[in-house]
Amino acid sequence: MDQALSQLCETVRAASEAHTPLLIRAGGTKDFYGNASSGTVLDPRSVAGIVDYEPTELVITARAGTSLAELEQLLAENGQLLAFEPPHFGANATIGGCIAAGLAGPRRVSFGPTYGGVRDFVLGAKLIDGRGQLLTFGGTVMKNVAGYDVSRVLAGSMGILGVIAEVSIKVLPRPMSHHTLRFEMTADTAISKLNEWAGRPLPLSASAWHEGTLYLRLAGASAAVRAARHQLGGEDFDNEQADAFWIGIREQTHPFFADNAPLWRMSVPSTAPALSIGEPQLIEWNGALRWLRTARPAEQVRECATRAGGHATLFRNGDRSAGAFTPLPAPLAAIHRRLKAQFDPLNLFNRGRLYLDL
Amino acid sequence: MIPTMESTLHALSPPAERSRAVDATRQRSLVDALRAFLPEDAVLFREEDTRPYECDGLTLYRQLPMVVALPDTEDQVRRVLQLCHEHNVPVIPRGAGTGLSGSALPHHAGVLLSLAKLNRILSIDPLARTATVQPGVRNLAISEAAARHRLYYAPDPSSQIACTIGGNVAENSGGVHCLKYGLTVHNVLRVRGLTIEGEWVEFGGLAPDAPGLDLLALVIGSEGMLAVVTEVTVRLVPVAQTARCIMASFADVGEAGDAVAALIADGIIPAGLEMLDRAATRLVEPFANAGYDLDAAAVLLCESDGTPEEVAEEIERMTAVLLAARATRIQVSNSEAERLRFWAGRKNAFPAAGRASPAYYCMDGTIPRRRLGEVLKAIQALEPKYGLRCPNVFHAGDGNLHPLILFDDADPDSVARAEAFGAEILELCVQMGGTVTGEHGVGVEKLDQMCSQFDRATLDAFLGVKSAFDPAGLLNPGKVVPTLHRCAEYGRMRVHGGNVRFPDLPRF
């Protein structure tokens, strides 16, 4: 173990002895996400850098404090990418924060090997637990069923189990070619078309519907993209403009996200009909992700999500007294409490960030 | 020091002697309690009835269960769990029993809970591309039922005709197409099940990113130790319009490994990428008539799927890369029949091993692909040490090795040598930066090697996960995570013995 890493373990051990709560925070680009937490700030950016990257192994191992932008730049230089297309939400985003937040971008619901969220690409991790011990889960190989798959659980854990010190991630080649199409249609038509297309072997890579227009990104082998354009029709969207559009969706710089009204992230089965709630919506992931701007009370929004068979997260702004995330059923909440106690017996890390009582 | 035959001869008790006797009094009262809500023929306890359940696909370990329970409704499963929890009785869930690591090995004082009768496909939603099924549904049956919608379930372990989706969830099963289409964990959306207390739980869901920690990722691959699965919703994907396969020969296994790296460097993710070494092609060819080049040191099978245009483009690129990577012979399938013939050899490797030898022991390590040549040569070098042959088939795309150790299960010495050979291969995988199991699970088989792969703090964290789900420690106890004592014994043996042997300790 090198000095920076052992120093970070030592800091956690000292906090554990003094029972000092810790707030894990690197670049702070996702401060807005989850519930408010408090504690002495622990900045893991002292532990940074690429540990191992052999492009032909399709795996990159990096320390948690590594800049997300630099990591993606390195992959791009080698013709590869993070398939889950994570949002950065600022120049200071780190790979550790990216994993802990567990947020994926437009490519999450794509065809073929790039399908999947953050957890689908996590292969291994080093984690500093609440005793200051460095634990090693998973590995650097794509198939590994030795022990429970704890490293995938870190994706979206909001830092409540420990300090992520290092991660190994499966990476993929950049698609040979990509192209975006536009269609004028209602939300309901878009939802039913997207689900129908997803059931056919088409190189779908991303979708976004807003105010009567559906944007559809195709990506894959040139022949596949060409054939799909021919099959689907629609209006061609200039590639440069399209790239900027998808970055705007991913980074939430698209005008839909511009004002300060509470922003809700509704996860629903992809075939759920358009939400009848009335306020402005933006639909992604073939219908499975619905962004909603509304000042309605949390119970009402969550009720609407439950009726659609899903759940709702208060993503930005608004009153979080009911919690940012949908409450858990009792047996799952009990497992969460026991799991948290196993990794962090003194409840040092990110108190309340995921659930107010965790 | 190289161990002699004599040193391994007494290292291992014959499998039968590792098992423990069932307590007849406890058995009687458990049978009575179960029959209060299960029909008579759903509770087995006579030796002739429980004998078929004494092992799974790993026949080196056998143990009679105290009782076998065969519920056919979810509610009966719940009541079995409640009863066992109340009376502190271990529960060992089981699907089709095709597992290869002893995860479903019974417990002498426990209930073997067979989920085979929960075998209904509950619904298929072609628009949402999902299938909801009971755990006893066979893997292949899902794809067969979805076929009329031009959809299928992607993970295809070689036992897919027989293995169940519940077992796949327990083991996080892979298959030959997982480089492109993922493992079980990437293709299961939701699991409904029961805790050991008999409480309903649901992990994941039809909507993405279920609230809270991703417990679904923990449950998949947990070998039945965290919860009992009673319903699974899987993701279905569209059937490709066409597929073609390249069969390439190489004069050296290292060069074949480099060819795989070259394909990926060129930005290609083949739908399937498998390798057989010369010993493996010679083993399967008489059995499968696949047309393998028997002079090649390694044969690579490399598949492309998609639209006809896409496949034509990809096959052309892959052929160019393979030729540049010193392939000595290349054949491209020109018909579906020919493609299936290329695969027949690979898919029949295990039955062929079973025909060529009284028994075979299938290993399952994964290594970083760049170490392939090195590892295969090291395995070849171990053959004379143990006096056993070991052909290799290999999921080349993801680094998952399946060495097949051929031995004679009627000869205790041959059994001991096979186990010691296997253990040394697994140790080698750990040294190479890999893992002791890519897709078959730890079960009871690889408990010792878990001590090499993980440090004590991490193993204790695994025990912590186990107790967060199952505080009483009754679900499939003793599997996957070795105790402190066991690792200490294993460490002592390796230090003092100077060689890898199996301890003659009682295991349970």
Short mmCIF file of N, CA and C in Angstrom, two decimals, chain A residues 58 110-115 121 142 170 172 221, chain B residues 152 154 175-183 186-187 235 237 240 242 268-273 303-307 310-311 314 397-398:
data_model
loop_
_atom_site.label_atom_id
_atom_site.label_comp_id
_atom_site.label_asym_id
_atom_site.label_seq_id
_atom_site.Cartn_x
_atom_site.Cartn_y
_atom_site.Cartn_z
N LEU A 58 -9.75 -4.57 -22.06
CA LEU A 58 -11.04 -3.90 -21.87
C LEU A 58 -11.31 -3.56 -20.39
N SER A 110 -28.95 0.93 -24.41
CA SER A 110 -28.52 0.80 -25.79
C SER A 110 -28.54 -0.67 -26.17
N PHE A 111 -28.31 -0.94 -27.45
CA PHE A 111 -28.33 -2.33 -27.89
C PHE A 111 -26.92 -2.91 -27.83
N GLY A 112 -26.81 -4.16 -27.40
CA GLY A 112 -25.53 -4.87 -27.45
C GLY A 112 -24.66 -4.60 -26.23
N PRO A 113 -23.34 -4.67 -26.43
CA PRO A 113 -22.42 -4.68 -25.27
C PRO A 113 -22.41 -3.38 -24.47
N THR A 114 -22.85 -2.27 -25.04
CA THR A 114 -22.82 -1.01 -24.29
C THR A 114 -24.02 -0.85 -23.38
N TYR A 115 -24.97 -1.80 -23.40
CA TYR A 115 -26.15 -1.71 -22.53
C TYR A 115 -25.74 -1.77 -21.06
N PHE A 121 -20.78 -2.25 -15.20
CA PHE A 121 -19.41 -2.19 -15.70
C PHE A 121 -18.36 -2.20 -14.59
N MET A 142 -13.35 -9.95 -16.35
CA MET A 142 -14.77 -9.74 -16.65
C MET A 142 -15.70 -10.77 -16.04
N LYS A 170 -14.99 -2.14 -16.60
CA LYS A 170 -14.97 -2.68 -17.96
C LYS A 170 -15.18 -1.52 -18.94
N LEU A 172 -15.21 -0.28 -23.28
CA LEU A 172 -15.54 -0.86 -24.59
C LEU A 172 -15.02 0.02 -25.72
N ALA A 221 -21.65 -0.63 -35.93
CA ALA A 221 -20.94 -0.84 -37.20
C ALA A 221 -21.60 0.04 -38.27
N TYR B 152 -34.96 -13.46 -27.17
CA TYR B 152 -34.39 -14.58 -26.42
C TYR B 152 -33.71 -14.07 -25.16
N ALA B 154 -30.31 -14.00 -23.18
CA ALA B 154 -28.96 -14.11 -23.72
C ALA B 154 -28.00 -15.06 -22.99
N GLY B 175 -21.68 -18.09 -20.01
CA GLY B 175 -21.94 -18.80 -21.26
C GLY B 175 -20.97 -18.33 -22.31
N VAL B 176 -21.23 -18.71 -23.56
CA VAL B 176 -20.26 -18.39 -24.60
C VAL B 176 -20.52 -17.03 -25.24
N HIS B 177 -21.60 -16.36 -24.92
CA HIS B 177 -21.88 -15.07 -25.56
C HIS B 177 -21.79 -13.88 -24.60
N CYS B 178 -21.21 -14.09 -23.41
CA CYS B 178 -21.32 -13.01 -22.42
C CYS B 178 -20.39 -11.85 -22.64
N LEU B 179 -19.37 -11.99 -23.48
CA LEU B 179 -18.53 -10.82 -23.76
C LEU B 179 -19.40 -9.72 -24.37
N LYS B 180 -20.30 -10.10 -25.27
CA LYS B 180 -21.15 -9.12 -25.94
C LYS B 180 -22.46 -8.88 -25.20
N TYR B 181 -23.05 -9.94 -24.62
CA TYR B 181 -24.41 -9.80 -24.09
C TYR B 181 -24.51 -9.90 -22.56
N GLY B 182 -23.39 -10.09 -21.88
CA GLY B 182 -23.41 -10.01 -20.43
C GLY B 182 -23.70 -11.33 -19.72
N LEU B 183 -23.54 -11.28 -18.40
CA LEU B 183 -23.76 -12.43 -17.52
C LEU B 183 -25.18 -12.37 -16.99
N HIS B 186 -26.32 -9.04 -15.64
CA HIS B 186 -26.67 -7.99 -16.61
C HIS B 186 -28.02 -8.22 -17.27
N ASN B 187 -28.60 -9.38 -17.04
CA ASN B 187 -29.82 -9.74 -17.77
C ASN B 187 -31.01 -10.08 -16.88
N ARG B 235 -34.54 -9.88 -18.70
CA ARG B 235 -34.56 -9.01 -19.87
C ARG B 235 -34.42 -9.92 -21.09
N VAL B 237 -33.69 -10.04 -25.30
CA VAL B 237 -33.09 -9.21 -26.35
C VAL B 237 -33.49 -9.76 -27.72
N ALA B 240 -30.72 -11.94 -33.36
CA ALA B 240 -29.99 -11.35 -34.49
C ALA B 240 -30.50 -11.97 -35.79
N THR B 242 -28.83 -12.71 -38.42
CA THR B 242 -27.96 -13.77 -38.90
C THR B 242 -26.70 -13.83 -38.06
N ILE B 268 -13.39 -4.55 -32.16
CA ILE B 268 -14.44 -5.56 -32.40
C ILE B 268 -14.79 -6.27 -31.10
N ILE B 269 -16.09 -6.40 -30.82
CA ILE B 269 -16.54 -7.25 -29.72
C ILE B 269 -17.31 -8.41 -30.37
N PRO B 270 -16.64 -9.55 -30.57
CA PRO B 270 -17.32 -10.67 -31.23
C PRO B 270 -18.48 -11.18 -30.36
N ALA B 271 -19.49 -11.74 -31.02
CA ALA B 271 -20.63 -12.29 -30.27
C ALA B 271 -20.20 -13.52 -29.47
N GLY B 272 -19.22 -14.24 -29.97
CA GLY B 272 -18.66 -15.38 -29.25
C GLY B 272 -17.20 -15.50 -29.62
N LEU B 273 -16.36 -15.88 -28.66
CA LEU B 273 -14.93 -15.97 -28.92
C LEU B 273 -14.38 -17.07 -28.02
N GLU B 303 -17.27 -15.48 -33.55
CA GLU B 303 -18.58 -15.32 -34.17
C GLU B 303 -19.00 -13.85 -34.28
N SER B 304 -19.72 -13.56 -35.36
CA SER B 304 -20.30 -12.23 -35.55
C SER B 304 -21.80 -12.40 -35.73
N ASP B 305 -22.59 -11.53 -35.10
CA ASP B 305 -24.05 -11.59 -35.33
C ASP B 305 -24.59 -10.19 -35.60
N GLY B 306 -25.75 -10.13 -36.22
CA GLY B 306 -26.35 -8.83 -36.54
C GLY B 306 -27.09 -8.91 -37.86
N THR B 307 -27.19 -7.77 -38.56
CA THR B 307 -27.83 -7.77 -39.89
C THR B 307 -26.84 -8.39 -40.87
N GLU B 310 -24.01 -6.02 -41.66
CA GLU B 310 -23.13 -5.81 -40.51
C GLU B 310 -22.20 -7.01 -40.32
N VAL B 311 -22.77 -8.21 -40.46
CA VAL B 311 -21.99 -9.43 -40.26
C VAL B 311 -20.95 -9.56 -41.37
N GLU B 314 -18.16 -7.21 -40.54
CA GLU B 314 -17.37 -7.63 -39.38
C GLU B 314 -16.51 -8.86 -39.69
N GLY B 397 -12.66 -14.57 -25.00
CA GLY B 397 -13.02 -13.15 -24.95
C GLY B 397 -12.94 -12.58 -23.55
N ASP B 398 -13.29 -13.36 -22.56
CA ASP B 398 -13.30 -12.82 -21.20
C ASP B 398 -12.31 -13.50 -20.25
#
